[in-house]
Amino acid sequence: ETGVTQSPTHLIKTRGQQVTLRCSSQSGHNTVSWYQQALGQGPQFIFQYYREEENGRGNFPPRFSGLQFPNYSSELNVNALELDDSALYLCASSLQQEAFFGQGTRLTVV
Amino acid sequence: LAKTTQPISMDSYEGQEVNITCSHNNIATNDYITWYQQFPSQGPRFIIQGYKTKVTNEVASLFIPADRKSSTLSLPRVSLSDTAVYYCLVGAPAYYGGSQGNLIFGKGTKLSVKP
């Protein structure tokens, strides 16, 4: 149990739709990161938020956006969904160099 | 960030010691070596972290030679529940100018433990 919770656990969307995924980070962790994990691959860094500001971004298009709230919870928004966006989306809150991951949201785009 | 190379898969039997080696030839002075474990449909879980020589905790040991160009994760007496993917990561902590949450994962090593 990492103290990081994500919702929903599973989601099915249609191509072209928009989706919002949510993450409640571990208490006291002011940094949250989002990762995309395709089947059989390692997690790929999407972006990171520190004290409500984006603080680093991976190689993902602008239709991937995020928010971090004053209580350090976070959202990942994806617009204009594509079939290749189907993946496990992981949220992680960080303390020093150790990251605590949630169980992920399995997104399927059909 | 330094790139890492690990075996794609390994097989073992219950009760054996398993050693997974990771190569990181371009490791930088401020980089630490961290290992994560991931079960299917779950997020990765921190196992162990080290900078040099040997680190041991309740679940694993990490061996790092003097040149730090490789590292070995050692799992003593594995059980069926150790079947998972193991990732080796290299990066600098935030207090050394690294990105705290930007972890670079490779494809990892899929460990299968058999009865």
XYZ file of C-alpha atoms in Angstrom:
225
model
C 0.000 0.000 0.000
C 1.718 3.166 -1.248
C -0.838 5.759 -0.186
C -1.276 6.836 -3.805
C -4.743 6.195 -5.184
C -5.952 6.550 -8.752
C -9.416 6.647 -10.230
C -11.003 5.133 -12.102
C -9.260 1.753 -12.235
C -10.586 0.950 -15.692
C -12.049 3.094 -18.448
C -13.232 2.587 -22.017
C -13.423 5.577 -24.352
C -14.089 6.128 -28.018
C -11.505 7.576 -30.378
C -11.747 11.381 -30.452
C -13.179 11.687 -26.959
C -11.540 13.360 -23.985
C -10.628 11.691 -20.694
C -9.653 12.848 -17.206
C -7.753 10.584 -14.847
C -7.305 11.418 -11.159
C -4.594 10.811 -8.604
C -4.463 11.375 -4.879
C -0.855 11.483 -3.817
C 0.760 10.392 -0.590
C 0.503 12.882 2.235
C 3.400 15.332 2.333
C 4.606 14.635 -1.211
C 4.547 17.834 -3.248
C 5.757 16.291 -6.509
C 3.534 14.156 -8.705
C 4.439 12.522 -12.001
C 2.398 10.744 -14.631
C 3.519 7.800 -16.742
C 2.076 5.882 -19.665
C 2.769 2.161 -19.847
C 1.924 0.272 -23.015
C 1.616 -3.493 -22.888
C 5.010 -5.163 -22.531
C 6.885 -1.877 -22.135
C 8.292 0.043 -19.218
C 6.502 3.167 -17.983
C 7.175 6.305 -20.065
C 7.334 9.690 -18.362
C 4.586 12.097 -19.433
C 5.084 15.080 -17.112
C 5.732 16.139 -13.556
C 4.116 18.747 -11.317
C 5.734 20.461 -8.363
C 3.662 22.783 -6.204
C 0.974 23.156 -8.890
C 3.412 24.016 -11.708
C 4.517 21.743 -14.539
C 8.150 20.945 -13.815
C 9.272 18.664 -16.596
C 7.711 16.974 -19.587
C 8.446 13.906 -21.625
C 7.940 13.342 -25.332
C 4.144 13.603 -25.373
C 1.982 15.939 -27.506
C 0.122 18.948 -26.034
C -3.175 17.064 -26.001
C -1.762 15.461 -22.857
C -2.175 18.030 -20.106
C -2.356 18.050 -16.361
C -3.205 19.882 -13.185
C -2.011 19.736 -9.626
C -4.197 21.117 -6.854
C -3.249 22.817 -3.566
C -3.714 19.521 -1.724
C -1.208 17.993 -4.218
C -3.781 15.748 -5.860
C -3.530 15.723 -9.623
C -5.349 15.168 -12.896
C -4.207 13.936 -16.280
C -6.303 15.078 -19.229
C -6.044 13.621 -22.705
C -7.906 15.242 -25.595
C -8.738 13.773 -28.987
C -8.046 10.223 -27.895
C -6.281 7.917 -30.340
C -6.220 4.137 -30.394
C -2.522 4.199 -29.389
C -3.437 5.988 -26.177
C -4.682 2.666 -24.857
C -2.372 1.909 -21.933
C -1.964 1.746 -18.177
C -1.596 5.282 -16.800
C 0.393 5.535 -13.606
C 0.649 8.341 -11.129
C 3.593 8.598 -8.748
C 4.304 10.911 -5.860
C 7.909 11.454 -4.935
C 10.012 11.862 -1.852
C 13.742 12.201 -2.466
C 14.594 9.634 -5.127
C 11.925 7.081 -4.204
C 8.678 7.288 -6.147
C 5.448 5.811 -4.814
C 3.160 4.594 -7.569
C -0.567 4.110 -7.606
C -2.175 1.002 -9.038
C -2.867 2.761 -12.315
C -5.834 3.402 -14.584
C -6.290 1.018 -17.501
C -7.546 3.099 -20.432
C -8.882 1.377 -23.518
C -9.643 3.462 -26.598
C -11.918 1.832 -29.152
C 20.138 10.363 -17.993
C 22.176 7.193 -18.269
C 20.780 4.365 -20.353
C 20.536 0.932 -18.794
C 20.707 -2.564 -20.266
C 19.204 -5.620 -18.566
C 18.393 -9.178 -19.635
C 14.875 -9.411 -21.035
C 13.958 -12.444 -18.961
C 15.234 -14.877 -16.336
C 13.925 -18.142 -14.906
C 14.501 -19.471 -11.424
C 13.132 -21.975 -8.923
C 11.771 -21.406 -5.466
C 14.433 -21.149 -2.806
C 17.223 -20.119 -5.171
C 19.165 -16.873 -5.084
C 18.577 -14.710 -8.147
C 21.038 -12.138 -9.429
C 19.953 -9.639 -12.080
C 22.712 -7.536 -13.600
C 22.228 -4.116 -15.143
C 24.751 -2.268 -17.314
C 24.967 1.522 -17.188
C 28.223 2.485 -18.894
C 27.426 6.204 -19.036
C 26.527 6.678 -15.379
C 27.278 10.184 -14.125
C 28.998 11.170 -10.891
C 25.768 12.266 -9.178
C 23.667 9.337 -10.402
C 22.226 6.773 -8.038
C 21.088 3.282 -9.040
C 17.541 2.300 -8.146
C 15.599 -0.907 -8.682
C 11.830 -1.223 -8.934
C 9.573 -4.292 -9.004
C 6.308 -4.421 -10.922
C 3.529 -6.997 -10.826
C 0.970 -7.162 -13.671
C -1.562 -4.331 -13.650
C 0.092 -2.631 -10.681
C 2.419 0.322 -10.364
C 6.165 -0.228 -9.864
C 7.357 -0.592 -6.292
C 10.704 0.663 -4.966
C 13.047 -2.153 -3.923
C 16.461 -0.691 -3.233
C 18.789 2.169 -4.079
C 22.549 2.598 -3.901
C 25.496 4.688 -4.977
C 28.507 2.386 -4.537
C 29.702 -0.882 -2.956
C 26.886 -2.826 -1.298
C 23.460 -1.955 0.057
C 21.191 -4.425 1.818
C 17.639 -4.159 3.070
C 15.002 -6.623 4.177
C 14.158 -7.783 0.664
C 17.295 -7.487 -1.471
C 20.955 -6.585 -1.820
C 22.510 -4.307 -4.386
C 26.114 -4.767 -5.441
C 27.901 -1.943 -7.262
C 31.546 -2.333 -8.383
C 34.053 0.471 -8.027
C 33.647 1.700 -11.622
C 29.819 1.843 -11.157
C 29.270 0.834 -14.789
C 27.073 -2.051 -13.720
C 25.072 -3.197 -10.734
C 23.572 -6.477 -9.562
C 20.290 -6.902 -7.744
C 20.364 -10.001 -5.565
C 17.145 -11.618 -4.346
C 17.799 -14.304 -1.715
C 15.680 -17.467 -1.678
C 13.008 -16.370 -4.158
C 9.421 -17.539 -3.898
C 6.620 -17.749 -6.457
C 5.451 -14.288 -5.356
C 8.723 -12.777 -6.597
C 7.604 -13.424 -10.185
C 7.531 -9.901 -11.608
C 9.324 -7.430 -13.869
C 12.384 -5.787 -12.338
C 13.585 -2.393 -13.572
C 17.014 -0.855 -13.116
C 17.077 2.955 -13.202
C 19.911 5.435 -13.035
C 19.517 9.111 -12.201
C 20.467 11.956 -9.921
C 18.371 12.799 -6.871
C 16.583 16.125 -6.890
C 19.113 17.636 -4.466
C 21.848 16.986 -7.045
C 19.908 18.711 -9.789
C 18.132 15.639 -11.003
C 14.455 15.520 -11.803
C 12.729 14.059 -8.801
C 9.833 12.436 -10.591
C 11.254 11.833 -14.052
C 12.281 8.213 -13.936
C 13.587 6.571 -17.108
C 12.397 2.980 -17.326
C 13.701 0.460 -19.825
C 11.842 -2.741 -20.631
C 13.021 -4.418 -17.437
C 13.775 -8.060 -16.675
C 10.868 -10.455 -16.442
C 11.660 -12.912 -13.657
C 9.700 -16.164 -13.598
C 9.967 -18.254 -10.448
C 8.888 -21.875 -10.793
C 7.951 -24.349 -8.055
